[in-house]
Amino acid sequence: GYPNGRLTTNLFATEERITRLFGVDDPKKFKFKCVDAIHNPIPPKVVKDAPCQEVVIDKNINVWDVVPMIQHTVKDPGRTLGGGNTLVTGKYFWGGDHISYNRMNFRGPDFSSFQISPGSHTDMIATEWYRKGPIPMTINMGVPPACTLMAGGGFMYMILPKGCSELGVAGAIQGSPIEFVKARTVDAMSIAEAEFVIEGYLDTTQKVWESEIAEKEQKQGVYPFHPEWAGYMGKAYRTYKFQVTAITHRKDKPIYYPSIVHSYDDKHIDTMMREAMFYELADRICPGLCIDTRIPMPMTDWGGVIFQVKKRRARDEGYQKNILAAAAACSMGLKLTIAVDEDINIYSLDEMMWALTTRIDPR
């Protein structure tokens, strides 16, 4: 029902495809390219003209008529915007730039609910500017793949603190600067190569229910919303309001890329950058001890992480416990951290289960 646009997904469905996109021949080595990008970011570049602004709609706005949002499951309360990359820049992110995913449900033609994960960079922004006025931002869809990686791979703020340039890291991953363009209606930036952009601001003075039935019953965390990262149905809450001020997009049938929640596509978007950040965390605690990290599909993005360590001398003993504790402490919601020696193949769940069965002292 959207002859004006196109839809694609599953670009990130295999690690082999993702690593080919960025010129890496072995998926196991990709995290090391990401670590190098963290150390050597390429700052974003501001441009005056951009493909994402070939069409500008700033009057009589109705997002439903323009953006081909999808319904994930039959239990969803309708179609939701699950693939938009929220971008906040400049003074609203302590001089840096932040990109993330935030689930949105357009309850009207020009306003939406806006769910924020507790403790996230977006939560820090909302807290800093709470009731101090509108927080300008853009929702970018169909962005360069390196931006998608960064939007899904957050929640490691010891490695990427507030005020950093997350798109600087994305630029280093792709080998060239991510291009920005000034938004048309708010004090924010858009990703120049995006297909669709929704401009607007977060209103921390108003709350919007994520679903009609939750609003009718006035109950939070009870009625279903679209699926979440763990593979279970999410629940509808009352959230901040996102007010739309404009929609811009490419002229020639722009592409909307929804992230299918709890798919391999979603898993890789959410974990490939996180593996790199956990590796960097371990290396900062004890340089050289950790030789690899892995987040397998069953652990998903917040479920856990596996560290592979290679002890070189007696005094290395004990640092693995520090790494596990630090990982659990600094990554919101992390449920399980595991460390194994170098003789275990962390890419084999059979070997991991064998190690857990035979090498754990229950005392």
Coordinates of C-alpha atoms in Angstrom, one line a residue:
G1 CA 0.0 0.0 0.0
Y2 CA 3.0 2.3 -0.3
P3 CA 3.7 2.9 -4.0
N4 CA 5.9 5.9 -3.0
G5 CA 8.5 3.7 -1.3
R6 CA 10.3 0.3 -0.9
L7 CA 11.1 -2.0 2.0
T8 CA 14.0 -4.2 2.7
T9 CA 15.4 -6.1 5.7
N10 CA 17.8 -8.9 6.7
L11 CA 20.8 -7.0 5.3
F12 CA 22.6 -8.0 8.5
A13 CA 21.3 -11.6 8.6
T14 CA 24.8 -13.2 8.3
E15 CA 28.1 -12.3 9.8
E16 CA 29.8 -13.1 6.5
R17 CA 27.8 -10.6 4.6
I18 CA 28.4 -7.9 7.2
T19 CA 32.1 -8.3 7.3
R20 CA 32.3 -8.3 3.4
L21 CA 30.5 -4.9 3.5
F22 CA 33.5 -3.5 5.5
G23 CA 36.3 -5.3 3.7
V24 CA 37.0 -8.0 6.4
D25 CA 37.6 -11.6 5.2
D26 CA 36.9 -13.4 8.5
P27 CA 33.8 -12.6 10.7
K28 CA 35.9 -13.5 13.8
K29 CA 38.3 -10.6 13.0
F30 CA 35.6 -8.0 12.5
K31 CA 35.5 -6.9 16.2
F32 CA 39.2 -6.0 15.9
K33 CA 38.4 -3.6 13.1
C34 CA 35.7 -2.1 15.3
V35 CA 38.2 -1.7 18.2
D36 CA 40.6 0.1 15.9
A37 CA 37.7 2.4 14.9
I38 CA 37.0 3.2 18.6
H39 CA 40.6 4.3 18.9
N40 CA 40.8 6.2 15.6
P41 CA 37.4 7.8 14.8
I42 CA 36.8 9.8 11.6
P43 CA 34.8 12.9 12.4
P44 CA 31.5 13.4 10.6
K45 CA 31.4 15.8 7.7
V46 CA 28.8 18.5 7.3
V47 CA 27.3 19.0 3.8
K48 CA 24.9 21.5 2.4
D49 CA 22.9 19.4 0.1
A50 CA 21.8 15.8 0.8
P51 CA 19.8 13.0 -0.9
C52 CA 17.7 12.7 2.3
Q53 CA 16.2 16.2 1.7
E54 CA 15.2 15.8 -2.0
V55 CA 11.6 16.0 -0.8
V56 CA 10.6 18.1 2.2
I57 CA 7.1 17.9 3.9
D58 CA 6.7 20.5 6.6
K59 CA 3.0 21.2 6.3
N60 CA -0.1 19.0 6.8
I61 CA 2.2 16.3 8.1
N62 CA 0.9 12.7 8.3
V63 CA 3.7 10.2 8.9
W64 CA 1.3 7.3 8.2
D65 CA 0.9 8.4 4.6
V66 CA 4.6 8.6 3.9
V67 CA 6.6 6.0 5.9
P68 CA 5.7 2.3 5.3
M69 CA 5.8 1.1 8.9
I70 CA 5.3 -2.6 9.6
Q71 CA 3.5 -4.9 12.1
H72 CA 5.9 -7.5 13.6
T73 CA 3.5 -10.0 15.0
V74 CA -0.3 -10.6 15.2
K75 CA -0.1 -9.6 18.9
D76 CA 1.2 -6.2 18.1
P77 CA -1.2 -3.3 18.8
G78 CA -0.7 -2.2 15.1
R79 CA 2.2 -1.1 13.0
T80 CA 5.2 0.5 14.7
L81 CA 8.3 2.4 13.7
G82 CA 11.1 -0.1 14.8
G83 CA 13.9 0.8 12.4
G84 CA 14.5 4.5 12.9
N85 CA 18.0 5.7 14.0
T86 CA 17.6 8.5 16.6
L87 CA 20.3 11.1 16.1
V88 CA 21.1 13.8 18.7
T89 CA 24.0 16.1 18.2
G90 CA 25.8 19.2 19.5
K91 CA 25.0 20.8 22.8
Y92 CA 22.2 18.3 23.4
F93 CA 24.8 15.5 23.6
W94 CA 27.7 17.4 25.3
G95 CA 29.3 18.4 22.0
G96 CA 29.3 14.9 20.4
D97 CA 26.8 12.9 18.4
H98 CA 24.7 9.9 19.5
I99 CA 22.8 7.4 17.4
S100 CA 20.4 4.8 18.8
Y101 CA 17.2 2.8 18.3
N102 CA 14.0 3.9 20.1
R103 CA 10.7 2.1 19.6
M104 CA 8.0 4.4 18.5
N105 CA 4.2 4.1 17.9
F106 CA 2.5 7.0 16.0
R107 CA -0.7 7.6 17.9
G108 CA -1.5 10.5 15.7
P109 CA -0.5 11.8 12.3
D110 CA 2.3 13.9 13.7
F111 CA 3.2 12.6 17.1
S112 CA 4.5 9.4 18.6
S113 CA 5.4 7.6 21.8
F114 CA 9.1 7.4 22.3
Q115 CA 10.5 4.6 24.5
I116 CA 13.9 5.2 26.1
S117 CA 16.0 2.4 27.8
P118 CA 16.9 3.3 31.4
G119 CA 20.5 4.3 31.7
S120 CA 21.1 4.8 28.0
H121 CA 22.6 7.8 26.3
T122 CA 19.2 8.9 25.2
D123 CA 18.0 8.6 28.9
M124 CA 21.0 10.8 29.9
I125 CA 19.9 13.4 27.3
A126 CA 16.3 13.3 28.5
T127 CA 17.4 13.7 32.1
E128 CA 19.8 16.5 31.4
W129 CA 17.2 18.5 29.4
Y130 CA 14.1 17.4 31.4
R131 CA 11.4 20.1 31.3
K132 CA 14.0 22.6 30.0
G133 CA 12.4 22.8 26.6
P134 CA 12.1 20.6 23.5
I135 CA 15.0 18.3 22.7
P136 CA 15.6 18.5 18.9
M137 CA 16.4 15.2 17.1
T138 CA 16.0 13.4 13.8
I139 CA 14.8 9.8 13.2
N140 CA 16.8 8.4 10.3
M141 CA 15.8 5.3 8.2
G142 CA 17.8 3.5 5.5
V143 CA 21.2 4.7 6.7
P144 CA 24.7 3.6 5.8
P145 CA 25.4 0.2 7.4
A146 CA 28.0 1.5 9.7
C147 CA 25.4 3.8 11.3
T148 CA 23.1 0.8 11.8
L149 CA 25.9 -1.0 13.7
M150 CA 26.5 1.9 16.0
A151 CA 22.8 2.5 16.6
G152 CA 22.3 -1.1 17.8
G153 CA 25.6 -1.5 19.6
G154 CA 25.4 0.9 22.5
F155 CA 25.1 0.5 26.3
M156 CA 28.8 0.4 26.9
Y157 CA 29.4 3.9 28.3
M158 CA 32.8 3.2 29.9
I159 CA 34.0 2.8 26.3
L160 CA 31.8 5.3 24.5
P161 CA 31.0 8.0 27.2
K162 CA 28.5 10.9 26.8
G163 CA 29.9 13.6 24.5
C164 CA 31.8 11.1 22.3
S165 CA 31.3 10.9 18.5
E166 CA 29.5 7.6 17.8
L167 CA 29.3 8.5 14.2
G168 CA 33.0 9.1 14.2
V169 CA 33.4 5.5 15.1
A170 CA 31.0 4.6 12.3
G171 CA 33.0 6.6 9.9
A172 CA 36.2 4.8 10.8
I173 CA 34.4 1.4 10.3
Q174 CA 33.3 2.3 6.8
G175 CA 36.6 4.1 6.0
S176 CA 35.1 7.6 5.2
P177 CA 33.2 10.3 7.1
I178 CA 29.5 9.9 7.8
E179 CA 27.9 13.0 6.2
F180 CA 25.6 15.3 8.2
V181 CA 23.1 17.8 6.8
K182 CA 21.3 20.5 8.8
A183 CA 17.7 19.6 9.5
R184 CA 15.1 21.8 7.9
T185 CA 12.9 22.6 10.9
V186 CA 14.8 21.9 14.1
D187 CA 18.3 22.5 15.6
A188 CA 19.5 19.1 14.7
M189 CA 21.4 17.1 12.0
S190 CA 20.2 14.4 9.6
I191 CA 22.3 11.6 8.1
A192 CA 22.8 12.9 4.6
E193 CA 22.6 9.4 2.9
A194 CA 19.4 8.4 4.8
E195 CA 16.4 7.4 2.7
F196 CA 13.7 8.8 5.1
V197 CA 14.2 11.3 7.9
I198 CA 11.5 12.4 10.5
E199 CA 12.5 15.7 12.1
G200 CA 11.1 16.7 15.4
Y201 CA 11.7 17.1 19.1
L202 CA 11.2 15.1 22.3
D203 CA 8.7 16.7 24.7
T204 CA 9.5 15.8 28.3
T205 CA 6.5 17.7 29.6
Q206 CA 4.0 15.3 28.0
K207 CA 3.4 11.6 28.1
V208 CA 1.9 9.3 25.4
W209 CA 0.7 5.8 25.8
E210 CA 2.3 3.2 23.5
S211 CA -1.0 1.5 22.7
E212 CA -4.7 2.2 22.6
I213 CA -5.7 -0.6 25.0
A214 CA -3.0 0.4 27.6
E215 CA -4.3 4.0 27.4
K216 CA -7.9 2.8 27.8
E217 CA -7.1 0.7 30.8
Q218 CA -4.5 3.1 32.2
K219 CA -2.2 0.2 33.0
Q220 CA 1.6 0.1 32.3
G221 CA 3.6 -3.1 31.6
V222 CA 0.5 -5.3 31.1
Y223 CA -0.7 -5.2 27.5
P224 CA 1.5 -6.4 24.6
F225 CA 3.7 -4.2 22.4
H226 CA 6.0 -5.4 19.6
P227 CA 8.6 -8.1 20.4
E228 CA 11.7 -7.2 22.3
W229 CA 15.4 -8.3 22.1
A230 CA 14.9 -11.4 24.2
G231 CA 12.3 -12.9 21.8
Y232 CA 9.3 -12.3 24.1
M233 CA 6.5 -9.8 23.5
G234 CA 7.2 -6.3 24.9
K235 CA 4.8 -4.5 27.1
A236 CA 3.1 -1.1 26.4
Y237 CA 4.1 1.8 28.7
R238 CA 3.4 5.5 29.0
T239 CA 6.4 7.4 27.5
Y240 CA 7.6 10.8 26.4
K241 CA 6.0 12.4 23.4
F242 CA 7.9 12.8 20.1
Q243 CA 6.5 15.7 18.1
V244 CA 7.1 15.7 14.3
T245 CA 8.0 19.0 12.6
A246 CA 8.9 17.6 9.1
I247 CA 9.5 14.6 7.0
T248 CA 12.2 14.5 4.4
H249 CA 13.1 11.7 2.0
R250 CA 14.8 10.8 -1.2
K251 CA 12.7 11.4 -4.3
D252 CA 13.0 8.1 -6.0
K253 CA 11.1 5.4 -4.0
P254 CA 13.1 5.7 -0.7
I255 CA 13.8 2.4 1.2
Y256 CA 12.5 1.7 4.7
Y257 CA 14.6 -0.8 6.6
P258 CA 12.7 -2.1 9.7
S259 CA 14.7 -4.3 12.1
I260 CA 12.8 -7.5 12.6
V261 CA 13.1 -8.0 16.4
H262 CA 14.9 -11.1 17.6
S263 CA 15.9 -12.2 14.1
Y264 CA 19.5 -12.9 13.1
D265 CA 19.4 -9.5 11.5
D266 CA 18.6 -7.9 14.8
K267 CA 21.0 -10.0 16.7
H268 CA 24.0 -9.0 14.6
I269 CA 23.0 -5.3 14.6
D270 CA 22.9 -5.4 18.4
T271 CA 26.0 -7.6 19.2
M272 CA 28.8 -7.2 16.6
M273 CA 29.8 -3.8 17.9
R274 CA 29.2 -4.8 21.5
E275 CA 31.6 -7.7 21.1
A276 CA 34.3 -5.1 20.2
M277 CA 33.4 -2.9 23.2
F278 CA 33.6 -5.8 25.6
Y279 CA 37.0 -6.8 24.2
E280 CA 38.2 -3.2 24.6
L281 CA 36.9 -3.2 28.2
A282 CA 38.8 -6.3 29.1
D283 CA 41.9 -5.0 27.4
R284 CA 41.8 -1.8 29.5
I285 CA 41.6 -3.8 32.7
C286 CA 44.4 -6.2 31.8
P287 CA 46.1 -5.5 28.5
G288 CA 46.7 -8.6 26.4
L289 CA 44.9 -11.1 28.7
C290 CA 41.6 -11.3 26.7
I291 CA 42.2 -12.6 23.2
D292 CA 38.6 -12.8 21.9
T293 CA 34.9 -12.1 22.8
R294 CA 31.7 -13.7 21.6
I295 CA 27.9 -13.1 22.1
P296 CA 26.1 -16.1 20.6
M297 CA 22.5 -15.9 19.4
P298 CA 21.0 -17.4 22.7
M299 CA 22.7 -14.6 24.7
T300 CA 21.3 -11.9 22.4
D301 CA 22.3 -8.3 23.0
W302 CA 21.8 -7.8 26.7
G303 CA 21.8 -11.5 27.7
G304 CA 25.5 -11.9 28.2
V305 CA 29.0 -12.2 26.8
I306 CA 31.9 -14.8 26.6
F307 CA 35.5 -13.8 27.2
Q308 CA 38.4 -15.9 26.0
V309 CA 41.5 -15.4 28.0
K310 CA 45.1 -16.6 27.7
K311 CA 47.0 -16.4 31.0
R312 CA 50.6 -15.7 30.3
R313 CA 52.0 -15.8 33.9
A314 CA 50.9 -16.5 37.4
R315 CA 49.9 -13.0 38.2
D316 CA 47.3 -13.0 35.4
E317 CA 45.2 -15.2 37.6
G318 CA 42.3 -13.3 39.1
Y319 CA 42.0 -10.7 36.4
Q320 CA 39.4 -12.7 34.6
K321 CA 37.1 -12.2 37.7
N322 CA 37.7 -8.5 37.5
I323 CA 36.7 -8.5 33.8
L324 CA 33.6 -10.5 34.4
A325 CA 32.5 -8.2 37.3
A326 CA 33.3 -5.0 35.3
A327 CA 31.3 -6.3 32.3
A328 CA 28.3 -7.1 34.5
A329 CA 28.5 -3.7 36.2
C330 CA 28.9 -1.4 33.3
S331 CA 26.5 -3.0 30.7
M332 CA 22.9 -2.4 31.7
G333 CA 20.8 -5.6 32.1
L334 CA 23.7 -8.0 31.5
K335 CA 22.6 -11.4 32.8
L336 CA 25.6 -13.8 32.3
T337 CA 29.3 -13.3 31.9
I338 CA 31.6 -16.3 31.2
A339 CA 35.4 -16.6 30.9
V340 CA 37.2 -19.6 29.3
D341 CA 40.7 -20.5 28.5
E342 CA 42.2 -20.4 25.1
D343 CA 41.7 -24.1 24.5
I344 CA 37.9 -23.7 24.3
N345 CA 36.3 -22.7 21.0
I346 CA 34.0 -19.9 22.0
Y347 CA 32.2 -20.1 18.6
S348 CA 31.0 -23.6 19.5
L349 CA 28.1 -23.8 22.0
D350 CA 28.9 -27.5 22.5
E351 CA 32.4 -26.7 23.7
M352 CA 31.0 -23.9 25.9
M353 CA 28.5 -26.2 27.6
W354 CA 31.2 -28.8 28.1
A355 CA 33.4 -26.2 29.7
L356 CA 30.6 -25.0 32.0
T357 CA 29.8 -28.6 32.9
T358 CA 33.4 -29.8 33.7
R359 CA 35.2 -26.7 34.8
I360 CA 32.9 -25.1 37.3
D361 CA 33.5 -25.4 41.0
P362 CA 30.0 -25.1 42.5
R363 CA 31.5 -24.0 45.9

